Amino acid sequence: MSSTESTEAAVVEPTPTVPVAGASADGEALRTVSLPGWSLTVRSRPPRAAGLAPALFVHGLGGSSQNWSALMGLLADEVDAAAVDLPGFGFSPPPDDGDYSVNGHARAVVALLESEGRGPVHLVGNSLGGTVATRIAALRPDLVRTLTLVSPALPELPPQRTAWPTALASVPGLPRLYARATRDWSVERRTQALLSLCYGDPSRISAQEFAADAEEYERRLALPYFWDAMVRSTRGLVNAYTLGGQHSLWRQAERVLAPTLLVYGGRDKLVSFRMARRAAKAFRDARLLSIPDGGHVSMMEHPHLVARAFRDLLAEDHQADAAPLNRS
């Protein structure tokens, strides 16, 4: 395996975790996991029964583990759920080596899974997190039991027009111009612009949710590495789009063995709905959930629909495990 595509992390000993100071959703806990090269914040919700299968949720570009709170709450009786803040996002500081590539993020997730002995997990990813999850599932099938991808950021060339501003963030100099042009924007205006980009119907967001989103956005804007993490992660994603051969993300999607659930929104402004058909053909064991009025973050906008499809995926997985026993 070429070093350019390897997501294998150095073997690490389980590391004690410590609580994280900061707000968390009701019933959730935040902790920091210290690993060689990374300090990762993990959000978890106590499962409603002992012995449930582990699941790990990976957020998208500019997101955080909090993006999964609604879905994790709905699935607490189904899986032992945890969501990670990727390096430089949420409450996780930047990676020690400054590597924000898709491979860099994937190595951090692999290191977390190996350090906690949680694999194989039901791996769930959104947007950039979906790209990271796809690469892990292709290269480390031993760590992935099922794969769920919500609007995965797989190569779409050219991207739809509404996604161009995000892609252009990878161009040197443009983020600085954008920051200068928007320096007088209030945090409320910034939050509204972000939610309008990510939701199919922003009116679904309550005033309380909007206020919480704005408060969190303001906290993260004050971080000295906020823009660096955003820009370099965007650049890493764009660079991954250009890889060919065995390193191609679509080629790696074809290598995924795990049963896969694909979730696409008809009003997604960042990942075109037309990519759903290509993805369904690429993943060898795929099932598709289409949400016509959904946007880019269906697990937040339509958590009940996503939870129901996820339950169906797990039911199929359980039936597959039981099949050899039934035949005997």
CSV table of C-alpha atoms in Angstrom, one decimal:
chain,number,residue,atom,x,y,z
A,1,MET,CA,0.0,0.0,0.0
A,2,SER,CA,1.4,3.4,-1.0
A,3,SER,CA,2.1,5.8,1.8
A,4,THR,CA,0.0,8.4,0.0
A,5,GLU,CA,-3.1,6.5,0.6
A,6,SER,CA,-2.4,4.7,3.9
A,7,THR,CA,-4.7,5.6,6.7
A,8,GLU,CA,-3.0,3.2,9.2
A,9,ALA,CA,-2.0,4.9,12.4
A,10,ALA,CA,0.9,3.9,14.6
A,11,VAL,CA,-0.2,1.4,17.2
A,12,VAL,CA,-1.0,3.3,20.4
A,13,GLU,CA,-1.8,2.3,23.9
A,14,PRO,CA,-5.3,3.2,25.3
A,15,THR,CA,-5.0,6.6,26.8
A,16,PRO,CA,-7.0,7.9,29.8
A,17,THR,CA,-9.6,10.4,28.9
A,18,VAL,CA,-10.5,13.6,30.6
A,19,PRO,CA,-13.7,15.7,30.6
A,20,VAL,CA,-13.9,18.7,28.4
A,21,ALA,CA,-15.1,22.0,29.8
A,22,GLY,CA,-17.9,23.3,27.5
A,23,ALA,CA,-21.6,23.0,26.7
A,24,SER,CA,-23.0,19.7,25.6
A,25,ALA,CA,-26.5,18.5,24.7
A,26,ASP,CA,-28.7,17.0,27.4
A,27,GLY,CA,-27.5,13.5,28.3
A,28,GLU,CA,-24.2,13.8,26.5
A,29,ALA,CA,-20.7,13.9,27.8
A,30,LEU,CA,-17.5,15.4,26.2
A,31,ARG,CA,-14.1,14.0,26.8
A,32,THR,CA,-10.6,14.5,25.4
A,33,VAL,CA,-8.6,11.5,24.1
A,34,SER,CA,-4.9,12.2,23.9
A,35,LEU,CA,-3.1,10.3,21.1
A,36,PRO,CA,0.4,10.7,19.5
A,37,GLY,CA,-0.1,13.6,17.2
A,38,TRP,CA,-3.7,14.5,18.1
A,39,SER,CA,-5.9,15.6,21.0
A,40,LEU,CA,-9.4,14.6,20.0
A,41,THR,CA,-12.7,15.6,21.7
A,42,VAL,CA,-15.3,12.9,21.7
A,43,ARG,CA,-19.0,13.4,22.4
A,44,SER,CA,-20.9,10.4,23.7
A,45,ARG,CA,-24.4,9.5,24.9
A,46,PRO,CA,-24.9,6.6,27.3
A,47,PRO,CA,-26.6,3.7,25.5
A,48,ARG,CA,-29.9,2.5,26.8
A,49,ALA,CA,-28.8,-1.1,27.2
A,50,ALA,CA,-25.6,-2.9,27.8
A,51,GLY,CA,-23.7,-4.7,25.0
A,52,LEU,CA,-24.9,-2.5,22.1
A,53,ALA,CA,-22.7,-2.4,19.0
A,54,PRO,CA,-20.4,0.7,18.8
A,55,ALA,CA,-20.9,3.5,16.3
A,56,LEU,CA,-18.7,6.4,15.5
A,57,PHE,CA,-20.0,9.6,13.8
A,58,VAL,CA,-17.7,11.9,11.8
A,59,HIS,CA,-18.8,15.5,10.9
A,60,GLY,CA,-18.3,17.5,7.8
A,61,LEU,CA,-16.2,20.6,6.9
A,62,GLY,CA,-16.8,23.4,9.4
A,63,GLY,CA,-19.0,21.1,11.6
A,64,SER,CA,-18.5,19.4,14.9
A,65,SER,CA,-19.6,16.4,16.9
A,66,GLN,CA,-22.6,18.3,17.9
A,67,ASN,CA,-24.0,17.9,14.4
A,68,TRP,CA,-24.9,14.3,15.5
A,69,SER,CA,-26.6,15.0,18.8
A,70,ALA,CA,-30.2,14.6,17.4
A,71,LEU,CA,-29.4,11.4,15.6
A,72,MET,CA,-27.5,9.9,18.5
A,73,GLY,CA,-30.4,10.6,20.8
A,74,LEU,CA,-32.8,8.7,18.5
A,75,LEU,CA,-30.4,5.7,18.2
A,76,ALA,CA,-29.4,5.4,21.9
A,77,ASP,CA,-31.4,2.1,22.1
A,78,GLU,CA,-29.7,0.8,19.0
A,79,VAL,CA,-25.9,1.6,19.2
A,80,ASP,CA,-23.3,2.7,21.7
A,81,ALA,CA,-22.7,6.0,19.9
A,82,ALA,CA,-19.8,8.4,20.0
A,83,ALA,CA,-19.0,11.4,17.7
A,84,VAL,CA,-15.5,12.9,17.2
A,85,ASP,CA,-14.4,16.4,16.6
A,86,LEU,CA,-11.9,16.2,13.8
A,87,PRO,CA,-8.6,17.9,14.4
A,88,GLY,CA,-9.0,21.7,14.3
A,89,PHE,CA,-12.8,21.6,14.7
A,90,GLY,CA,-15.3,21.7,17.5
A,91,PHE,CA,-13.2,21.4,20.7
A,92,SER,CA,-10.3,19.5,19.2
A,93,PRO,CA,-7.1,21.5,18.7
A,94,PRO,CA,-5.1,21.4,15.4
A,95,PRO,CA,-3.1,18.3,14.6
A,96,ASP,CA,0.5,18.4,15.8
A,97,ASP,CA,1.8,18.0,12.2
A,98,GLY,CA,-0.7,20.5,10.6
A,99,ASP,CA,-2.0,17.8,8.3
A,100,TYR,CA,-5.6,18.6,7.3
A,101,SER,CA,-5.7,16.3,4.3
A,102,VAL,CA,-8.3,13.6,3.9
A,103,ASN,CA,-5.7,11.1,4.8
A,104,GLY,CA,-4.6,13.2,7.9
A,105,HIS,CA,-8.2,13.3,9.2
A,106,ALA,CA,-8.6,9.5,8.4
A,107,ARG,CA,-5.5,8.7,10.3
A,108,ALA,CA,-6.8,10.6,13.4
A,109,VAL,CA,-10.1,8.6,13.3
A,110,VAL,CA,-8.2,5.3,12.9
A,111,ALA,CA,-6.0,6.2,15.8
A,112,LEU,CA,-9.0,6.9,17.9
A,113,LEU,CA,-10.7,3.6,17.0
A,114,GLU,CA,-7.6,1.6,17.7
A,115,SER,CA,-6.8,3.3,21.0
A,116,GLU,CA,-10.3,2.6,22.3
A,117,GLY,CA,-10.7,-0.8,20.8
A,118,ARG,CA,-14.1,0.1,19.4
A,119,GLY,CA,-13.8,-1.5,16.0
A,120,PRO,CA,-15.4,-2.8,14.0
A,121,VAL,CA,-17.9,0.1,14.3
A,122,HIS,CA,-21.0,1.3,12.5
A,123,LEU,CA,-19.2,4.2,10.9
A,124,VAL,CA,-21.2,7.3,9.9
A,125,GLY,CA,-20.0,10.4,8.1
A,126,ASN,CA,-21.3,13.6,6.6
A,127,SER,CA,-19.8,15.6,3.8
A,128,LEU,CA,-16.0,15.7,4.5
A,129,GLY,CA,-16.6,13.1,7.2
A,130,GLY,CA,-18.2,10.9,4.6
A,131,THR,CA,-15.1,11.2,2.5
A,132,VAL,CA,-13.0,10.3,5.5
A,133,ALA,CA,-15.3,7.4,6.3
A,134,THR,CA,-15.2,6.1,2.7
A,135,ARG,CA,-11.4,6.0,2.8
A,136,ILE,CA,-11.3,4.2,6.1
A,137,ALA,CA,-13.9,1.6,5.0
A,138,ALA,CA,-11.9,0.9,1.8
A,139,LEU,CA,-8.4,0.7,3.4
A,140,ARG,CA,-9.3,-0.6,6.9
A,141,PRO,CA,-12.3,-2.9,6.5
A,142,ASP,CA,-11.5,-4.5,9.8
A,143,LEU,CA,-12.6,-1.4,11.5
A,144,VAL,CA,-16.0,-0.9,9.8
A,145,ARG,CA,-19.0,-3.1,10.2
A,146,THR,CA,-21.5,-0.9,8.3
A,147,LEU,CA,-21.0,2.5,6.5
A,148,THR,CA,-23.5,5.3,6.5
A,149,LEU,CA,-22.8,8.4,4.3
A,150,VAL,CA,-24.9,11.5,4.5
A,151,SER,CA,-24.2,13.8,1.5
A,152,PRO,CA,-20.6,12.4,1.2
A,153,ALA,CA,-18.2,14.8,-0.4
A,154,LEU,CA,-17.0,12.5,-3.2
A,155,PRO,CA,-15.6,14.0,-6.4
A,156,GLU,CA,-18.1,15.9,-8.5
A,157,LEU,CA,-16.4,17.7,-11.4
A,158,PRO,CA,-17.4,20.3,-12.0
A,159,PRO,CA,-19.3,20.9,-8.8
A,160,GLN,CA,-22.8,22.5,-8.9
A,161,ARG,CA,-22.8,26.2,-8.9
A,162,THR,CA,-23.9,26.7,-5.3
A,163,ALA,CA,-20.8,24.7,-4.1
A,164,TRP,CA,-18.3,26.9,-6.0
A,165,PRO,CA,-17.8,29.4,-3.1
A,166,THR,CA,-16.8,26.6,-0.7
A,167,ALA,CA,-14.4,25.0,-3.3
A,168,LEU,CA,-12.8,28.4,-3.9
A,169,ALA,CA,-11.8,28.6,-0.3
A,170,SER,CA,-8.9,26.4,-1.2
A,171,VAL,CA,-7.5,29.1,-3.6
A,172,PRO,CA,-4.6,31.0,-2.0
A,173,GLY,CA,-5.6,34.6,-1.1
A,174,LEU,CA,-9.3,34.2,-1.6
A,175,PRO,CA,-10.2,33.4,2.0
A,176,ARG,CA,-8.4,36.6,3.1
A,177,LEU,CA,-10.4,38.6,0.6
A,178,TYR,CA,-13.6,37.0,1.9
A,179,ALA,CA,-12.7,37.8,5.5
A,180,ARG,CA,-12.0,41.4,4.5
A,181,ALA,CA,-15.3,41.7,2.6
A,182,THR,CA,-17.3,40.2,5.5
A,183,ARG,CA,-15.5,41.7,8.5
A,184,ASP,CA,-18.5,43.9,9.4
A,185,TRP,CA,-20.9,41.0,9.3
A,186,SER,CA,-22.6,40.2,12.6
A,187,VAL,CA,-22.3,36.6,14.0
A,188,GLU,CA,-26.1,36.3,13.4
A,189,ARG,CA,-25.6,37.1,9.7
A,190,ARG,CA,-22.8,34.7,9.4
A,191,THR,CA,-24.8,32.0,11.1
A,192,GLN,CA,-27.8,32.6,8.8
A,193,ALA,CA,-25.7,32.4,5.7
A,194,LEU,CA,-24.2,29.1,6.9
A,195,LEU,CA,-27.5,27.5,7.8
A,196,SER,CA,-29.1,28.7,4.5
A,197,LEU,CA,-26.3,26.9,2.7
A,198,CYS,CA,-26.6,23.6,4.7
A,199,TYR,CA,-30.3,23.3,5.2
A,200,GLY,CA,-32.9,22.5,2.5
A,201,ASP,CA,-35.4,24.5,4.5
A,202,PRO,CA,-33.8,26.9,7.0
A,203,SER,CA,-37.2,27.8,8.4
A,204,ARG,CA,-37.1,24.4,10.2
A,205,ILE,CA,-34.5,25.9,12.6
A,206,SER,CA,-36.1,27.2,15.9
A,207,ALA,CA,-35.1,30.5,17.4
A,208,GLN,CA,-33.5,28.6,20.3
A,209,GLU,CA,-31.5,26.4,17.9
A,210,PHE,CA,-30.4,29.5,15.9
A,211,ALA,CA,-29.2,31.3,19.1
A,212,ALA,CA,-27.2,28.2,20.2
A,213,ASP,CA,-25.7,27.9,16.7
A,214,ALA,CA,-24.7,31.6,16.7
A,215,GLU,CA,-23.1,31.3,20.1
A,216,GLU,CA,-21.1,28.3,19.0
A,217,TYR,CA,-20.1,30.0,15.8
A,218,GLU,CA,-18.9,33.0,17.7
A,219,ARG,CA,-16.8,30.8,20.0
A,220,ARG,CA,-15.1,29.1,17.1
A,221,LEU,CA,-14.5,32.3,15.1
A,222,ALA,CA,-12.5,33.5,18.1
A,223,LEU,CA,-10.1,30.5,17.9
A,224,PRO,CA,-6.7,31.5,16.4
A,225,TYR,CA,-6.7,28.5,14.1
A,226,PHE,CA,-10.3,28.6,12.9
A,227,TRP,CA,-9.7,29.9,9.4
A,228,ASP,CA,-6.5,27.9,9.0
A,229,ALA,CA,-8.4,24.6,9.8
A,230,MET,CA,-11.2,25.5,7.4
A,231,VAL,CA,-9.0,26.6,4.5
A,232,ARG,CA,-6.5,23.7,4.7
A,233,SER,CA,-9.2,21.1,5.2
A,234,THR,CA,-11.0,22.5,2.1
A,235,ARG,CA,-7.7,22.4,0.2
A,236,GLY,CA,-7.1,18.8,1.4
A,237,LEU,CA,-10.6,17.8,0.1
A,238,VAL,CA,-10.1,19.5,-3.3
A,239,ASN,CA,-6.7,17.8,-3.6
A,240,ALA,CA,-8.3,14.4,-2.9
A,241,TYR,CA,-10.7,15.0,-5.7
A,242,THR,CA,-7.8,15.2,-8.2
A,243,LEU,CA,-6.2,11.9,-7.3
A,244,GLY,CA,-6.5,9.1,-9.9
A,245,GLY,CA,-5.9,5.4,-10.1
A,246,GLN,CA,-6.0,3.4,-6.8
A,247,HIS,CA,-6.0,6.7,-4.9
A,248,SER,CA,-9.2,7.9,-6.5
A,249,LEU,CA,-12.1,8.3,-4.0
A,250,TRP,CA,-14.5,6.7,-6.5
A,251,ARG,CA,-12.2,3.7,-7.0
A,252,GLN,CA,-11.9,3.4,-3.2
A,253,ALA,CA,-15.7,3.5,-2.9
A,254,GLU,CA,-15.8,0.5,-5.2
A,255,ARG,CA,-13.5,-1.4,-2.8
A,256,VAL,CA,-15.8,-0.9,0.3
A,257,LEU,CA,-17.1,-4.3,1.5
A,258,ALA,CA,-19.3,-3.0,4.3
A,259,PRO,CA,-23.1,-2.7,3.8
A,260,THR,CA,-23.6,1.0,2.9
A,261,LEU,CA,-26.4,3.4,3.5
A,262,LEU,CA,-26.4,6.5,1.3
A,263,VAL,CA,-28.4,9.6,2.2
A,264,TYR,CA,-28.9,12.4,-0.3
A,265,GLY,CA,-31.0,15.6,-0.1
A,266,GLY,CA,-32.8,17.0,-3.1
A,267,ARG,CA,-32.1,20.6,-2.0
A,268,ASP,CA,-28.4,20.0,-1.1
A,269,LYS,CA,-26.4,23.1,-2.2
A,270,LEU,CA,-23.0,21.5,-1.7
A,271,VAL,CA,-23.3,17.9,-2.9
A,272,SER,CA,-25.5,17.5,-6.0
A,273,PHE,CA,-28.5,15.2,-5.7
A,274,ARG,CA,-27.5,13.8,-9.1
A,275,MET,CA,-24.5,12.1,-7.4
A,276,ALA,CA,-26.8,9.7,-5.6
A,277,ARG,CA,-27.1,7.5,-8.6
A,278,ARG,CA,-23.4,7.3,-9.2
A,279,ALA,CA,-22.7,6.5,-5.5
A,280,ALA,CA,-25.4,3.8,-5.5
A,281,LYS,CA,-23.6,2.1,-8.4
A,282,ALA,CA,-20.1,2.6,-6.9
A,283,PHE,CA,-20.7,1.0,-3.5
A,284,ARG,CA,-21.2,-2.7,-4.1
A,285,ASP,CA,-23.6,-3.2,-1.2
A,286,ALA,CA,-25.6,0.0,-1.2
A,287,ARG,CA,-29.1,1.2,-0.3
A,288,LEU,CA,-30.2,4.7,-0.9
A,289,LEU,CA,-32.4,7.1,1.1
A,290,SER,CA,-33.5,10.1,-0.9
A,291,ILE,CA,-35.0,13.1,0.9
A,292,PRO,CA,-36.5,15.5,-1.7
A,293,ASP,CA,-36.6,18.5,0.6
A,294,GLY,CA,-33.4,17.7,2.5
A,295,GLY,CA,-30.3,19.7,2.4
A,296,HIS,CA,-26.7,18.9,3.2
A,297,VAL,CA,-27.1,17.9,6.8
A,298,SER,CA,-30.1,15.6,6.7
A,299,MET,CA,-29.1,14.0,10.1
A,300,MET,CA,-29.9,17.4,11.6
A,301,GLU,CA,-32.8,18.5,9.4
A,302,HIS,CA,-34.5,15.1,9.1
A,303,PRO,CA,-33.1,13.0,11.9
A,304,HIS,CA,-36.1,10.7,12.2
A,305,LEU,CA,-35.9,9.7,8.5
A,306,VAL,CA,-32.2,9.0,8.8
A,307,ALA,CA,-32.6,7.1,12.1
A,308,ARG,CA,-35.2,4.8,10.5
A,309,ALA,CA,-33.0,4.1,7.5
A,310,PHE,CA,-30.1,3.4,9.8
A,311,ARG,CA,-32.2,1.0,11.9
A,312,ASP,CA,-33.1,-0.8,8.7
A,313,LEU,CA,-29.4,-1.1,7.8
A,314,LEU,CA,-28.6,-2.6,11.2
A,315,ALA,CA,-31.5,-5.0,10.9
A,316,GLU,CA,-30.2,-6.3,7.6
A,317,ASP,CA,-26.7,-6.6,9.1
A,318,HIS,CA,-28.1,-8.6,12.0
A,319,GLN,CA,-30.0,-10.9,9.6
A,320,ALA,CA,-26.8,-11.5,7.6
A,321,ASP,CA,-25.0,-12.5,10.8
A,322,ALA,CA,-27.8,-14.9,11.7
A,323,ALA,CA,-28.1,-16.5,8.2
A,324,PRO,CA,-25.4,-19.1,8.6
A,325,LEU,CA,-26.9,-20.2,11.9
A,326,ASN,CA,-30.3,-20.5,10.3
A,327,ARG,CA,-28.9,-22.7,7.5
A,328,SER,CA,-27.2,-25.0,10.0
